[in-house]
Amino acid sequence: KQEVTQIPAALSVPEGENLVLNCSFTDSAIYNLQWFRQDPGKGLTSLLLIQSSQREQTSGRLNASLDKSSGRSTLYIAASQPGDSATYLCAVEPVNDYKLSFGAGTTVTVRA
Amino acid sequence: DGGITQSPKYLFRKEGQNVTLSCEQNLNHDAMYWYRQDPGQGLRLIYYSQIVNDFQKGDIAEGYSVSREKKESFPLTVTSAQKNPTAFYLCATQDSAYSPLHFGNGTRLTVT
């Protein structure tokens, strides 16, 4: 059974610092990995989707890398801002199955 | 305005009562999902449907039921058989296999 882990569960950084968020998974037979953002009391918003054949994906200040063989993905957020404060979740989609497995998320606070 | 509408935002019920959560989408997506989110845990899949009039159990289907009579609608009923129903419920859609998930803003259910 796929296990997805996000460590740390929470972190706090001063504004302007780069953020590094980690996601690890136990089964490398994945089709893609997705990163989501969740604001308090809201649904999830898709940030980036990396196909298993890709090494990284970029969108603005966000960059996500994927190392399928070691079961790891990292989300980098450059020059953090208070508006980046949220919970970030990763999820892996297996080959030949619709069921995504989600991590519990990392809650980020960016201090002004 | 395309999107996913979940209603109500907050729901309060007494133990022993069934309750139905609404999820409507106008994205014309084939696949729809129901997830449950509890504090400190990843999202857990309750039910999913890839086409009208067909749905499958997820990892925690016991005590829940769904229907998919229309492409746009995927209501979830939380029955009295669900032992711990208090949680945040999220509905999601997907355009095609392996594409990003889109989420509604959730329904917070409290059962006392």
XYZ file of N, CA and C in Angstrom:
672
model
N 0.857 -1.184 0.000
C 0.000 0.000 0.000
C 0.899 1.242 0.000
N 0.560 2.179 -0.851
C 1.355 3.403 -0.956
C 1.239 4.242 0.315
N 2.372 4.673 0.836
C 2.412 5.580 1.980
C 3.093 6.868 1.527
N 2.465 7.998 1.814
C 3.015 9.301 1.436
C 3.259 10.095 2.717
N 4.477 10.602 2.871
C 4.875 11.289 4.098
C 5.381 12.675 3.777
N 4.960 13.650 4.577
C 5.457 15.015 4.438
C 6.026 15.457 5.782
N 7.300 15.774 5.754
C 8.007 16.213 6.951
C 8.755 17.499 6.619
N 8.644 18.571 7.456
C 7.945 18.591 8.737
C 6.446 18.816 8.568
N 5.698 18.660 9.647
C 4.266 18.920 9.600
C 3.981 20.416 9.543
N 4.915 21.211 10.074
C 4.725 22.660 10.062
C 6.078 23.340 10.063
N 6.138 24.531 9.455
C 7.331 25.347 9.543
C 6.977 26.818 9.407
N 7.837 27.639 10.002
C 7.636 29.081 10.011
C 8.919 29.739 9.528
N 8.802 30.658 8.571
C 9.981 31.322 8.012
C 9.716 32.814 7.906
N 10.784 33.626 7.907
C 10.587 35.072 7.683
C 10.356 35.349 6.205
N 9.650 36.396 5.935
C 9.385 36.805 4.554
C 10.682 36.947 3.769
N 10.664 36.474 2.541
C 11.831 36.579 1.676
C 12.679 35.317 1.632
N 12.529 34.477 2.636
C 13.312 33.234 2.658
C 12.723 32.235 1.660
N 13.588 31.399 1.082
C 13.111 30.353 0.179
C 12.547 29.188 0.993
N 11.459 28.613 0.501
C 10.821 27.488 1.178
C 11.171 26.182 0.476
N 11.431 25.149 1.267
C 11.708 23.817 0.723
C 10.786 22.833 1.434
N 9.871 22.237 0.675
C 8.896 21.312 1.249
C 9.148 19.913 0.678
N 9.105 18.926 1.549
C 9.466 17.565 1.160
C 8.269 16.629 1.127
N 8.332 15.674 0.211
C 7.298 14.653 0.065
C 8.002 13.347 -0.278
N 7.712 12.291 0.474
C 8.302 10.997 0.151
C 7.196 9.957 0.002
N 7.436 8.971 -0.844
C 6.444 7.929 -1.092
C 7.146 6.582 -1.189
N 6.426 5.520 -0.831
C 7.063 4.213 -0.669
C 7.058 3.369 -1.947
N 6.109 3.561 -2.832
C 5.998 2.748 -4.041
C 6.291 3.633 -5.248
N 7.338 3.290 -5.976
C 7.762 4.143 -7.102
C 6.948 3.922 -8.373
N 5.985 3.006 -8.341
C 5.143 2.750 -9.522
C 4.038 3.799 -9.602
N 4.441 5.029 -9.907
C 3.479 6.126 -9.971
C 3.401 6.654 -11.386
N 2.246 7.253 -11.700
C 2.094 7.879 -13.013
C 2.439 9.360 -12.933
N 2.020 9.993 -11.832
C 2.385 11.388 -11.641
C 2.349 11.740 -10.163
N 2.834 12.915 -9.848
C 2.783 13.456 -8.492
C 2.236 14.870 -8.594
N 1.324 15.209 -7.706
C 0.717 16.535 -7.732
C 0.985 17.248 -6.411
N 1.188 18.541 -6.493
C 1.289 19.408 -5.322
C 0.055 20.313 -5.289
N -0.508 20.438 -4.067
C -1.690 21.244 -3.865
C -1.442 22.256 -2.742
N -2.216 23.322 -2.763
C -2.250 24.295 -1.687
C -3.651 24.278 -1.079
N -3.717 24.364 0.251
C -5.016 24.435 0.926
C -4.992 25.580 1.932
N -5.896 26.531 1.773
C -6.074 27.598 2.743
C -7.061 27.123 3.806
N -6.997 27.708 5.015
C -7.842 27.227 6.120
C -9.326 27.180 5.763
N -9.945 26.042 5.995
C -11.374 25.890 5.749
C -11.773 25.837 4.290
N -10.792 25.661 3.409
C -11.095 25.670 1.970
C -10.702 24.342 1.332
N -11.047 24.210 0.053
C -10.621 23.044 -0.705
C -9.174 23.170 -1.160
N -8.737 22.200 -1.940
C -7.365 22.179 -2.426
C -7.282 22.823 -3.801
N -6.180 23.527 -4.034
C -5.920 24.119 -5.340
C -4.677 23.462 -5.921
N -4.789 22.963 -7.147
C -3.649 22.315 -7.784
C -2.578 23.342 -8.125
N -1.333 23.048 -7.746
C -0.210 23.937 -8.032
C 0.619 23.418 -9.209
N 1.061 22.190 -9.094
C 1.931 21.611 -10.113
C 1.642 20.126 -10.228
N 1.765 19.609 -11.433
C 1.655 18.173 -11.674
C 2.908 17.743 -12.422
N 3.603 16.758 -11.892
C 4.812 16.248 -12.548
C 4.551 14.834 -13.010
N 4.730 14.600 -14.297
C 4.609 13.239 -14.812
C 5.812 12.429 -14.349
N 5.641 11.111 -14.270
C 6.724 10.259 -13.756
C 7.965 10.313 -14.640
N 7.781 10.677 -15.908
C 8.922 10.761 -16.828
C 9.664 12.093 -16.724
N 9.105 13.048 -15.957
C 9.730 14.357 -15.818
C 10.573 14.428 -14.557
N 11.537 15.335 -14.566
C 12.373 15.534 -13.384
C 11.911 16.753 -12.592
N 11.343 17.747 -13.304
C 10.863 18.917 -12.592
C 9.800 19.644 -13.392
N 9.107 20.554 -12.673
C 8.048 21.352 -13.262
C 8.082 22.703 -12.574
N 7.886 23.769 -13.357
C 8.016 25.124 -12.804
C 6.789 25.947 -13.145
N 6.396 26.798 -12.183
C 5.322 27.755 -12.417
C 5.598 28.979 -11.568
N 6.055 30.045 -12.202
C 6.350 31.274 -11.466
C 7.427 31.052 -10.420
N 7.112 31.350 -9.145
C 8.090 31.170 -8.070
C 8.152 29.733 -7.556
N 7.324 28.863 -8.120
C 7.265 27.476 -7.663
C 8.046 26.554 -8.599
N 8.785 25.647 -7.976
C 9.496 24.626 -8.738
C 9.380 23.321 -7.973
N 8.945 22.269 -8.665
C 8.832 20.959 -8.031
C 9.737 19.982 -8.755
N 10.470 19.196 -7.985
C 11.325 18.169 -8.557
C 10.805 16.795 -8.175
N 11.155 15.808 -8.975
C 10.716 14.442 -8.716
C 11.871 13.477 -8.950
N 12.152 12.651 -7.947
C 13.115 11.557 -8.085
C 12.350 10.281 -7.792
N 11.832 9.674 -8.850
C 10.944 8.530 -8.676
C 11.668 7.344 -8.056
N 12.907 7.135 -8.432
C 13.628 5.961 -7.957
C 13.857 5.999 -6.455
N 14.031 7.205 -5.914
C 14.235 7.307 -4.469
C 12.944 7.640 -3.737
N 11.852 7.807 -4.476
C 10.554 8.077 -3.852
C 10.485 9.437 -3.188
N 10.994 10.470 -3.869
C 10.996 11.804 -3.260
C 10.608 12.887 -4.254
N 9.911 13.888 -3.707
C 9.631 15.099 -4.450
C 9.855 16.278 -3.524
N 10.306 17.382 -4.097
C 10.533 18.599 -3.327
C 9.859 19.764 -4.021
N 9.154 20.563 -3.247
C 8.545 21.788 -3.755
C 9.342 22.971 -3.224
N 9.872 23.783 -4.134
C 10.610 24.988 -3.773
C 9.735 26.204 -4.056
N 9.652 27.091 -3.080
C 8.958 28.360 -3.283
C 9.971 29.457 -3.041
N 10.271 30.211 -4.079
C 11.301 31.246 -3.987
C 10.738 32.521 -3.369
N 11.591 33.196 -2.607
C 11.274 34.513 -2.048
C 9.870 34.537 -1.439
N 9.703 33.788 -0.359
C 8.370 33.598 0.217
C 7.730 34.919 0.643
N 6.401 34.928 0.593
C 5.601 36.099 0.967
C 4.545 35.662 1.974
N 4.022 36.589 2.785
C 2.970 36.209 3.742
C 1.782 35.510 3.074
N 1.494 35.859 1.832
C 0.400 35.221 1.102
C 0.652 33.764 0.753
N 1.881 33.310 0.952
C 2.199 31.897 0.723
C 1.825 31.033 1.923
N 1.434 31.659 3.010
C 1.043 30.911 4.212
C -0.181 30.052 3.906
N -0.041 28.753 4.083
C -1.086 27.787 3.738
C -0.561 26.397 4.086
N -1.390 25.391 3.866
C -0.938 24.009 3.972
C -0.698 23.469 2.568
N 0.433 22.818 2.388
C 0.809 22.274 1.086
C 0.787 20.750 1.166
N 0.045 20.141 0.251
C -0.099 18.691 0.237
C 0.435 18.128 -1.070
N 1.012 16.953 -0.978
C 1.403 16.246 -2.187
C 0.558 14.978 -2.303
N 0.402 14.499 -3.527
C -0.373 13.294 -3.777
C 0.233 12.553 -4.957
N 0.255 11.232 -4.894
C 0.786 10.428 -5.987
C -0.354 9.643 -6.628
N -0.324 9.569 -7.938
C -1.320 8.821 -8.681
C -0.651 7.570 -9.243
N -1.149 6.394 -8.882
C -0.498 5.167 -9.330
C -0.807 4.864 -10.790
N -0.016 3.984 -11.336
C -0.271 3.514 -12.694
C -1.529 2.640 -12.680
N -2.378 2.804 -13.652
C -3.570 1.959 -13.831
C -4.566 2.008 -12.683
N -4.672 3.166 -12.014
C -5.622 3.291 -10.913
C -5.952 4.759 -10.729
N -7.196 5.042 -10.388
C -7.605 6.427 -10.161
C -7.320 6.902 -8.746
N -6.929 5.995 -7.860
C -6.896 6.387 -6.449
C -5.581 7.066 -6.078
N -5.657 8.361 -5.857
C -4.485 9.091 -5.395
C -4.246 8.806 -3.917
N -2.985 8.834 -3.530
C -2.611 8.751 -2.117
C -2.037 10.097 -1.706
N -2.583 10.653 -0.620
C -2.204 11.992 -0.175
C -1.317 11.944 1.059
N -0.393 12.900 1.137
C 0.299 13.150 2.383
C -0.570 14.005 3.294
N -0.169 14.122 4.554
C -0.953 14.897 5.524
C -0.714 16.393 5.399
N 0.335 16.783 4.666
C 0.568 18.199 4.418
C 1.607 18.819 5.327
N 2.165 19.931 4.858
C 3.049 20.789 5.649
C 2.400 22.158 5.737
N 2.172 22.621 6.960
C 1.565 23.938 7.166
C 2.663 24.975 7.275
N 2.626 25.940 6.364
C 3.664 26.960 6.262
C 3.141 28.291 6.764
N 3.935 28.949 7.590
C 3.647 30.323 8.016
C 4.813 31.199 7.594
N 4.522 32.232 6.829
C 5.541 33.194 6.411
C 5.323 34.468 7.212
N 6.309 34.809 8.038
C 6.192 35.961 8.940
C 6.628 37.239 8.235
N 5.798 38.266 8.362
C 6.115 39.558 7.726
C 7.217 40.291 8.490
N -19.383 30.778 -14.975
C -18.198 30.586 -14.139
C -18.073 29.108 -13.815
N -17.032 28.447 -14.335
C -16.880 27.013 -14.142
C -16.375 26.686 -12.768
N -16.855 25.569 -12.226
C -16.346 25.197 -10.933
C -17.121 24.077 -10.302
N -16.798 23.830 -9.050
C -17.412 22.780 -8.256
C -18.072 23.438 -7.059
N -19.343 23.151 -6.851
C -20.082 23.735 -5.740
C -20.456 22.655 -4.752
N -19.994 22.843 -3.525
C -20.384 21.953 -2.448
C -21.303 22.713 -1.502
N -22.370 22.053 -1.105
C -23.274 22.698 -0.150
C -23.843 21.667 0.800
N -24.164 22.096 2.035
C -23.860 23.420 2.575
C -22.401 23.509 2.997
N -21.943 24.661 3.430
C -20.571 24.823 3.888
C -20.414 24.192 5.270
N -21.421 24.379 6.124
C -21.431 23.780 7.464
C -22.727 22.995 7.639
N -22.615 21.858 8.318
C -23.785 21.003 8.541
C -23.700 20.415 9.935
N -24.786 20.514 10.669
C -24.833 19.977 12.020
C -25.970 18.964 12.085
N -25.677 17.803 12.653
C -26.697 16.759 12.752
C -26.568 16.045 14.076
N -27.669 15.432 14.494
C -27.657 14.592 15.683
C -27.275 13.172 15.272
N -26.686 12.471 16.222
C -26.361 11.058 15.992
C -27.608 10.291 15.597
N -27.430 9.331 14.680
C -28.562 8.510 14.266
C -29.285 9.017 13.046
N -28.965 10.241 12.595
C -29.615 10.816 11.424
C -28.738 10.641 10.196
N -29.378 10.323 9.073
C -28.642 10.344 7.808
C -28.567 11.782 7.305
N -27.520 12.090 6.566
C -27.380 13.433 6.017
C -26.752 13.339 4.637
N -27.201 14.206 3.726
C -26.683 14.169 2.353
C -25.940 15.456 2.028
N -24.714 15.291 1.522
C -23.877 16.400 1.116
C -23.944 16.526 -0.406
N -24.075 17.760 -0.852
C -24.240 17.995 -2.285
C -22.916 18.363 -2.942
N -22.709 17.870 -4.159
C -21.573 18.259 -4.991
C -22.062 18.387 -6.429
N -21.936 19.596 -6.970
C -22.355 19.879 -8.348
C -21.176 20.492 -9.101
N -20.996 20.064 -10.368
C -19.904 20.613 -11.160
C -20.380 21.007 -12.559
N -19.804 22.081 -13.097
C -20.110 22.480 -14.472
C -18.848 22.505 -15.324
N -17.881 21.682 -14.931
C -16.627 21.586 -15.676
C -16.701 20.541 -16.780
N -17.793 19.794 -16.823
C -17.973 18.712 -17.799
C -16.930 17.600 -17.621
N -16.500 17.401 -16.377
C -15.538 16.348 -16.098
C -16.248 15.022 -15.879
N -15.635 13.951 -16.377
C -16.260 12.637 -16.227
C -16.117 12.081 -14.808
N -14.929 12.213 -14.231
C -14.647 11.574 -12.947
C -14.967 12.505 -11.784
N -15.577 11.937 -10.744
C -15.855 12.687 -9.530
C -15.479 11.838 -8.323
N -15.052 12.514 -7.254
C -14.521 11.842 -6.072
C -15.084 12.485 -4.799
N -15.175 11.662 -3.762
C -15.432 12.177 -2.413
C -14.273 11.762 -1.517
N -13.720 12.770 -0.810
C -12.651 12.547 0.149
C -13.106 13.039 1.519
N -12.495 12.431 2.510
C -12.681 12.874 3.889
C -11.328 13.361 4.410
N -11.339 14.500 5.109
C -10.106 15.044 5.687
C -10.289 15.207 7.193
N -9.375 14.611 7.954
C -9.341 14.742 9.403
C -8.036 15.418 9.789
N -8.029 16.138 10.904
C -6.823 16.879 11.306
C -5.595 15.973 11.369
N -4.493 16.430 10.759
C -3.236 15.702 10.830
C -3.159 14.472 9.934
N -4.187 14.247 9.133
C -4.175 13.084 8.244
C -4.298 13.529 6.797
N -3.816 12.672 5.914
C -4.016 12.930 4.495
C -5.468 12.701 4.112
N -5.843 13.144 2.919
C -7.194 12.896 2.438
C -7.398 11.398 2.218
N -8.579 10.923 2.592
C -8.906 9.515 2.392
C -10.111 9.402 1.453
N -9.996 8.492 0.487
C -11.013 8.355 -0.553
C -12.202 7.543 -0.050
N -13.404 8.113 -0.229
C -14.622 7.438 0.216
C -15.254 6.671 -0.955
N -15.575 7.395 -2.015
C -16.157 6.823 -3.225
C -15.657 7.612 -4.424
N -15.680 6.954 -5.600
C -15.394 7.681 -6.821
C -16.235 7.129 -7.963
N -16.412 7.984 -8.972
C -17.240 7.619 -10.117
C -16.541 8.117 -11.384
N -16.407 7.240 -12.350
C -15.753 7.617 -13.601
C -16.754 7.948 -14.695
N -17.978 7.404 -14.571
C -19.029 7.697 -15.554
C -20.378 7.678 -14.850
N -21.370 8.214 -15.515
C -22.730 8.242 -14.963
C -23.218 6.814 -14.721
N -23.950 6.674 -13.618
C -24.554 5.395 -13.227
C -23.536 4.321 -12.853
N -22.329 4.736 -12.541
C -21.313 3.785 -12.097
C -20.444 4.439 -11.043
N -20.136 3.732 -9.963
C -19.249 4.257 -8.936
C -18.591 3.087 -8.211
N -17.452 3.389 -7.578
C -16.689 2.368 -6.875
C -16.373 2.831 -5.465
N -16.215 1.864 -4.566
C -15.824 2.172 -3.201
C -14.365 2.574 -3.160
N -14.092 3.525 -2.290
C -12.721 3.887 -2.007
C -12.228 3.123 -0.793
N -11.299 3.735 -0.058
C -10.666 3.048 1.059
C -11.516 3.030 2.325
N -12.466 3.970 2.438
C -13.236 4.066 3.683
C -14.727 4.236 3.386
N -15.303 3.356 2.572
C -16.692 3.498 2.107
C -17.734 3.103 3.151
N -17.347 2.376 4.169
C -18.338 1.868 5.124
C -19.077 3.021 5.812
N -20.414 2.956 5.789
C -21.224 3.990 6.426
C -21.574 5.143 5.503
N -21.154 5.066 4.253
C -21.435 6.096 3.263
C -22.137 5.475 2.050
N -22.887 6.295 1.312
C -23.453 5.862 0.047
C -23.466 7.034 -0.920
N -23.457 6.724 -2.219
C -23.447 7.756 -3.255
C -24.377 7.360 -4.383
N -24.622 8.315 -5.272
C -25.328 8.042 -6.519
C -24.711 8.924 -7.593
N -24.836 8.509 -8.850
C -24.343 9.322 -9.970
C -25.351 9.199 -11.106
N -26.455 9.886 -10.937
C -27.536 9.840 -11.926
C -27.323 10.849 -13.045
N -26.554 11.890 -12.765
C -26.242 12.912 -13.769
C -24.750 13.163 -13.753
N -24.218 13.576 -14.879
C -22.781 13.842 -14.955
C -22.378 14.950 -13.997
N -23.282 15.926 -13.801
C -22.952 17.110 -13.023
C -23.012 16.893 -11.507
N -23.630 15.818 -11.054
C -23.961 15.705 -9.645
C -23.480 14.387 -9.043
N -22.928 14.481 -7.826
C -22.412 13.277 -7.152
C -22.663 13.442 -5.650
N -23.893 13.279 -5.182
C -24.191 13.486 -3.761
C -23.680 12.338 -2.891
N -23.291 12.695 -1.687
C -22.787 11.736 -0.705
C -23.729 11.702 0.489
N -24.186 10.505 0.858
C -25.009 10.350 2.056
C -24.177 9.717 3.159
N -24.151 10.398 4.293
C -23.488 9.870 5.479
C -24.572 9.217 6.315
N -24.504 7.918 6.476
C -25.575 7.204 7.175
C -25.262 7.087 8.663
N -26.251 6.641 9.399
C -26.078 6.467 10.844
C -25.108 5.329 11.147
N -24.770 4.531 10.150
C -23.821 3.436 10.359
C -22.374 3.912 10.388
N -22.137 5.147 9.971
C -20.772 5.683 9.990
C -20.437 6.046 11.435
N -19.401 5.399 11.986
C -19.133 5.498 13.426
C -18.590 6.855 13.862
N -17.849 7.509 13.014
C -17.228 8.776 13.392
C -17.376 9.766 12.237
N -18.558 10.291 12.014
C -18.812 11.077 10.804
C -18.322 12.518 10.837
N -17.998 13.040 12.003
C -17.563 14.436 12.080
C -16.237 14.592 11.351
N -16.217 15.429 10.307
C -15.026 15.594 9.480
C -15.294 16.678 8.442
N -14.249 16.974 7.670
C -14.333 17.906 6.548
C -14.395 17.067 5.279
N -15.453 17.256 4.478
C -15.672 16.431 3.293
C -15.403 17.249 2.033
N -14.605 16.679 1.151
C -14.195 17.366 -0.066
C -14.617 16.572 -1.292
N -15.191 17.272 -2.248
C -15.569 16.686 -3.531
C -14.549 17.156 -4.574
N -14.179 16.280 -5.481
C -13.205 16.638 -6.518
C -13.654 16.076 -7.865
N -13.159 16.695 -8.915
C -13.415 16.188 -10.268
C -12.098 16.084 -11.025
N -12.154 15.311 -12.112
C -10.966 15.121 -12.937
C -11.414 14.994 -14.381
N -10.750 15.744 -15.248
C -11.154 15.773 -16.654
C -10.901 14.428 -17.329
N -9.728 13.869 -17.084
C -9.370 12.580 -17.678
C -8.331 11.950 -16.780
N -8.045 10.692 -17.017
C -7.071 9.997 -16.186
C -5.745 10.747 -16.193
N -5.161 10.851 -15.014
C -3.825 11.419 -14.842
C -3.750 12.933 -15.076
N -4.913 13.601 -15.067
C -4.906 15.062 -15.150
C -5.117 15.630 -13.750
N -4.881 16.936 -13.544
C -5.004 17.494 -12.188
C -6.413 17.361 -11.623
N -6.484 17.174 -10.312
C -7.775 17.165 -9.628
C -8.203 18.598 -9.340
N -9.525 18.828 -9.429
C -10.114 20.108 -9.061
C -11.017 19.846 -7.863
N -10.931 20.717 -6.854
C -11.668 20.511 -5.615
C -12.705 21.600 -5.389
N -13.812 21.196 -4.730
C -14.742 22.163 -4.194
C -14.223 22.718 -2.882
N -14.985 23.607 -2.256
C -14.545 24.247 -1.024
C -14.929 23.490 0.232
N -15.544 22.326 0.084
C -15.740 21.457 1.218
C -17.005 21.711 2.019
N -17.407 20.675 2.749
C -18.497 20.769 3.726
C -17.979 20.252 5.048
N -18.130 21.072 6.080
C -17.721 20.628 7.418
C -18.947 20.073 8.123
N -18.904 18.782 8.417
C -20.020 18.088 9.071
C -19.685 17.861 10.541
N -20.595 18.242 11.396
C -20.450 17.996 12.830
C -21.659 17.204 13.302
N -21.385 16.055 13.888
C -22.453 15.198 14.409
C -22.296 15.084 15.925
N -23.361 15.398 16.645
C -23.286 15.365 18.113
C -24.322 14.403 18.700
